[in-house]
C-alpha atoms as one frame of an Amber mdcrd trajectory, in Angstrom:
protein
  11.371  -7.320  11.827  13.215 -10.415  11.567  16.303 -10.598   9.601  16.551
 -14.309   9.462  16.010 -16.384   6.127  13.518 -19.325   6.206  14.295 -22.262
   4.042  12.455 -25.142   2.567  14.085 -28.430   1.517  12.269 -31.006  -0.890
   9.241 -31.346   1.261   5.389 -30.961   0.365   4.332 -27.649  -0.729   3.667
 -25.109   2.269   3.500 -21.552   2.953   6.078 -19.587   4.843   5.465 -15.848
   6.246   6.918 -12.966   4.811   8.180  -9.911   7.499   5.190  -7.968   6.293
   2.825 -10.725   7.099   2.497 -11.923   3.448   2.611 -15.454   2.535   5.516
 -16.655   0.536   6.357 -19.977  -1.070   8.167 -23.161  -0.081   9.460 -25.441
  -2.911   7.338 -28.405  -3.637   8.208 -31.931  -3.279  10.972 -33.014  -5.663
  12.237 -29.782  -6.505  15.800 -29.371  -7.186  15.862 -25.757  -5.758  14.459
 -24.402  -2.605  13.306 -20.694  -1.785  15.299 -18.594   0.582  12.941 -15.758
   1.733  14.617 -12.845   3.760  13.267 -10.128   5.361  14.010  -6.121   4.833
  17.404  -5.526   3.922  18.830  -2.229   5.547  22.190  -0.636   6.716  22.491
  -0.892  10.461  20.737   2.279  11.809  19.972   3.683   8.384  16.129   3.548
   8.776  16.086   4.955  12.343  18.114   8.073  11.177  15.779   8.324   8.157
  12.683   8.353  10.229  14.198  10.815  12.792  15.280  13.073  10.195  12.063
  13.236   8.725  10.379  13.593  12.476  12.592  16.884  12.754  11.565  18.236
   9.267   7.883  17.698   9.884   8.163  19.308  13.369   9.446  22.516  12.060
   8.305  22.713   8.589   4.724  20.960   8.418   5.543  19.486   4.993   2.979
  17.047   3.589   5.635  15.137   1.558   7.653  14.625   4.730   4.621  13.445
   6.599   3.706  10.906   3.844   7.256   9.807   3.972   7.252   9.221   7.572
   4.178   7.044   7.048   5.319   5.268   4.323   8.300   4.141   6.656   6.049
   2.687   9.101   6.089   5.543  11.601   2.346   5.907  12.374   2.407   7.048
  15.615   5.141   9.891  15.296   3.352  10.940  11.951   0.037  11.234  14.139
   1.547  13.437  16.642   3.645  15.635  14.628   1.268  17.164  12.333  -1.670
  17.346  14.579  -1.637  21.108  14.468  -0.727  21.287  10.770  -4.597  21.423
   9.553  -5.323  24.359  11.859  -2.005  26.042  10.526  -2.848  25.515   6.850
  -6.505  26.739   7.514  -5.080  29.951   9.399  -2.948  30.496   6.056  -6.127
  30.076   4.035  -4.621  26.862   2.238  -7.691  24.624   2.291  -5.918  21.909
  -0.059  -3.239  21.718   2.369  -5.401  21.362   5.174  -7.180  18.673   3.731
  -4.069  16.998   2.670  -2.981  16.874   6.312  -6.129  15.818   7.452  -5.986
  12.909   5.117  -2.422  12.014   6.212  -3.779  11.994   9.770  -6.442   9.458
   8.787  -4.382   7.272   7.079  -1.650   7.306   9.979  -4.487   6.550  12.480
  -5.930   3.716  10.484  -1.932   2.166   9.986  -1.869   2.623  13.893  -5.106
   0.438  14.358  -7.473   3.278  15.223 -10.192   2.997  12.990 -12.709   5.361
  14.584 -10.140   8.123  14.952  -8.932   7.402  11.186 -12.553   7.694   9.820
 -12.989  10.997  11.732 -10.094  12.662   9.941 -10.924  11.191   6.732 -14.258
  12.530   6.853 -12.973  15.917   7.665 -10.650  15.754   4.925 -13.309  14.738
   2.448 -15.595  17.738   3.571 -12.852  20.173   2.834 -11.868  18.638  -0.468
 -15.517  18.581  -1.694 -16.084  22.309  -0.467 -13.121  23.312  -2.911 -14.221
  21.053  -5.368 -10.960  19.164  -5.696 -12.247  16.000  -7.209  -8.902  14.251
  -7.384  -8.599  14.739  -3.662 -11.936  13.735  -3.162 -11.588  10.338  -4.732
  -8.077   9.913  -2.680 -10.004  10.687   0.339 -12.504   7.881  -0.741  -9.688
   5.311  -1.328  -8.180   6.151   2.121 -11.360   5.699   3.592 -12.122   2.413
   1.806  -8.545   1.246   3.221  -9.923   1.967   6.708 -13.000  -0.260   6.145
 -10.604  -2.946   4.357  -8.390  -2.988   7.625 -11.497  -4.017   9.496 -12.767
  -6.600   7.024 -15.671  -4.413   6.221 -15.347  -5.424   2.420 -18.924  -4.082
   1.005 -18.378  -0.876   2.293 -14.756  -0.806   0.995 -15.897  -1.529  -2.371
 -18.886   1.021  -2.457 -16.391   3.568  -1.695 -13.938   2.494  -3.941 -16.396
   2.357  -7.007 -17.192   5.947  -6.077 -13.511   7.049  -6.224 -12.890   5.263
  -9.494 -16.118   6.946 -11.112 -14.399  10.341 -10.227 -10.830   9.211 -11.251
 -12.271   8.253 -14.813 -14.100  11.374 -15.010 -10.916  13.490 -14.140  -8.511
  11.191 -16.094  -6.542  10.651 -12.950  -4.765   7.413 -14.108  -2.511   7.021
 -11.004  -5.477   7.437  -8.803  -7.515   4.643 -10.723  -4.432   2.358 -10.410
  -4.162   2.878  -6.589  -7.998   2.037  -6.269  -7.774  -0.970  -8.374  -5.072
  -2.216  -6.371  -6.979  -1.903  -3.433 -10.097  -3.226  -4.927  -8.012  -6.304
  -5.771  -6.837  -6.623  -2.182 -10.523  -6.496  -1.345 -11.589  -9.283  -3.486
  -8.216 -11.407  -2.423  -9.544 -11.013   1.104 -12.881 -12.241   0.187 -11.277
 -15.108  -1.763 -12.518 -13.957  -4.918  -9.229 -14.674  -6.636 -10.210 -14.315
 -10.295 -11.639 -10.727  -9.464  -8.511  -9.907  -7.546  -6.277 -10.704 -10.459
  -8.311  -8.859 -13.056  -8.159  -5.694 -10.839  -4.492  -6.162 -10.372  -3.955
  -6.731 -14.043  -5.898  -3.367 -14.594  -3.804  -1.432 -12.276  -0.601  -2.872
 -13.571  -1.251  -1.950 -17.038  -1.931   1.635 -15.922   1.139   1.717 -13.755
   3.562   0.238 -16.723   1.938   3.055 -19.107   2.746   5.741 -16.183   6.299
   4.126 -16.005   5.605   3.934 -12.053   8.013   0.749 -11.197   7.688   1.239
  -7.427   3.914   0.596  -7.692   4.356  -2.215 -10.390   6.570  -3.828  -7.852
   3.724  -3.635  -5.280   0.924  -4.771  -7.627   3.084  -7.714  -8.820   3.746
  -8.764  -5.291   0.099  -8.584  -4.631  -0.484 -11.098  -7.716   2.259 -13.217
  -6.299   0.297 -13.448  -3.040  -2.994 -14.271  -4.839  -1.291 -17.253  -6.660
   0.504 -18.501  -3.660  -2.899 -18.503  -1.881  -4.076 -20.512  -4.606  -1.149
 -23.131  -4.309   0.020 -22.212  -7.632   3.644 -21.738  -6.739   5.486 -21.507
  -9.878   3.232 -18.735 -10.941   3.682 -17.076  -7.493   7.304 -17.098  -7.799
   7.456 -15.517 -11.128   5.430 -12.501  -9.948   7.741 -12.253  -6.707  10.710
 -12.294  -8.805   9.369  -9.690 -11.393   8.611  -7.616  -8.337  12.126  -8.107
  -6.440  13.914  -7.182  -9.970  11.834  -3.734 -10.063  12.758  -3.106  -6.412
  16.517  -3.550  -7.090  16.230  -1.458 -10.291  15.183   1.517  -8.506  17.164
   0.928  -5.304  14.213   0.254  -3.091  16.196  -1.388  -0.206  13.397  -1.256
   2.222  10.804  -2.616   0.153  13.130  -5.812  -1.116  12.505  -9.258   0.186
  14.902 -11.500  -1.356  13.738 -14.391  -2.955  16.957 -16.773  -4.297  17.352
 -20.072  -5.625  20.027 -22.295  -4.384
């Protein structure tokens, strides 16, 4: 990722790219301030050390949380290799839930690495196990992950079908965090389709749930997504407001890798 900052002066509104591929904003004509958008901030080498440590822990312990942390850090290829045998180990131990969790994580990692077919295969296997043990929340999580795979391949109708199925389960189960996650993904699908009002409505619903749960990390992500929608609609003042709210939350929880600084100069 680039560590450079991009600036805009008093020029016509235009977009500038964020390190994650998200759109960001340049100040409009006549503005007295300009936005400086920086890439992810991290101490030199700290990210690499964290990933290496997680890889070692995962290799010896087949820890579901360690696998998730590795995927969250962007380590899709290592995450696919290291827990490859983990589902079989969990199955041999008679731990079907852990088996399904590992299959799901392998699917998520494959999707992140751009291997949609492999990701789908893992997610389907996870879904079969989740249904066999009648773990409805896990079933819904698998459906959301599968929807993300379709979203990545621009198969939006299929993604929405799976998300609606997941949401029905989550509402029945009272899984508020799961509902919020599914609503965020639905918002992103609508955003990609250019259905901005539907995107914002689903993000608002997700944000309301996340605020009720006190999940500030999830709130920051949703606020950033909402900023992206306003930016795409050329409503730059509103976009900056949402990006700023997201940034303040990330700073408050110490989410250094998730920060993208927007400073008014």
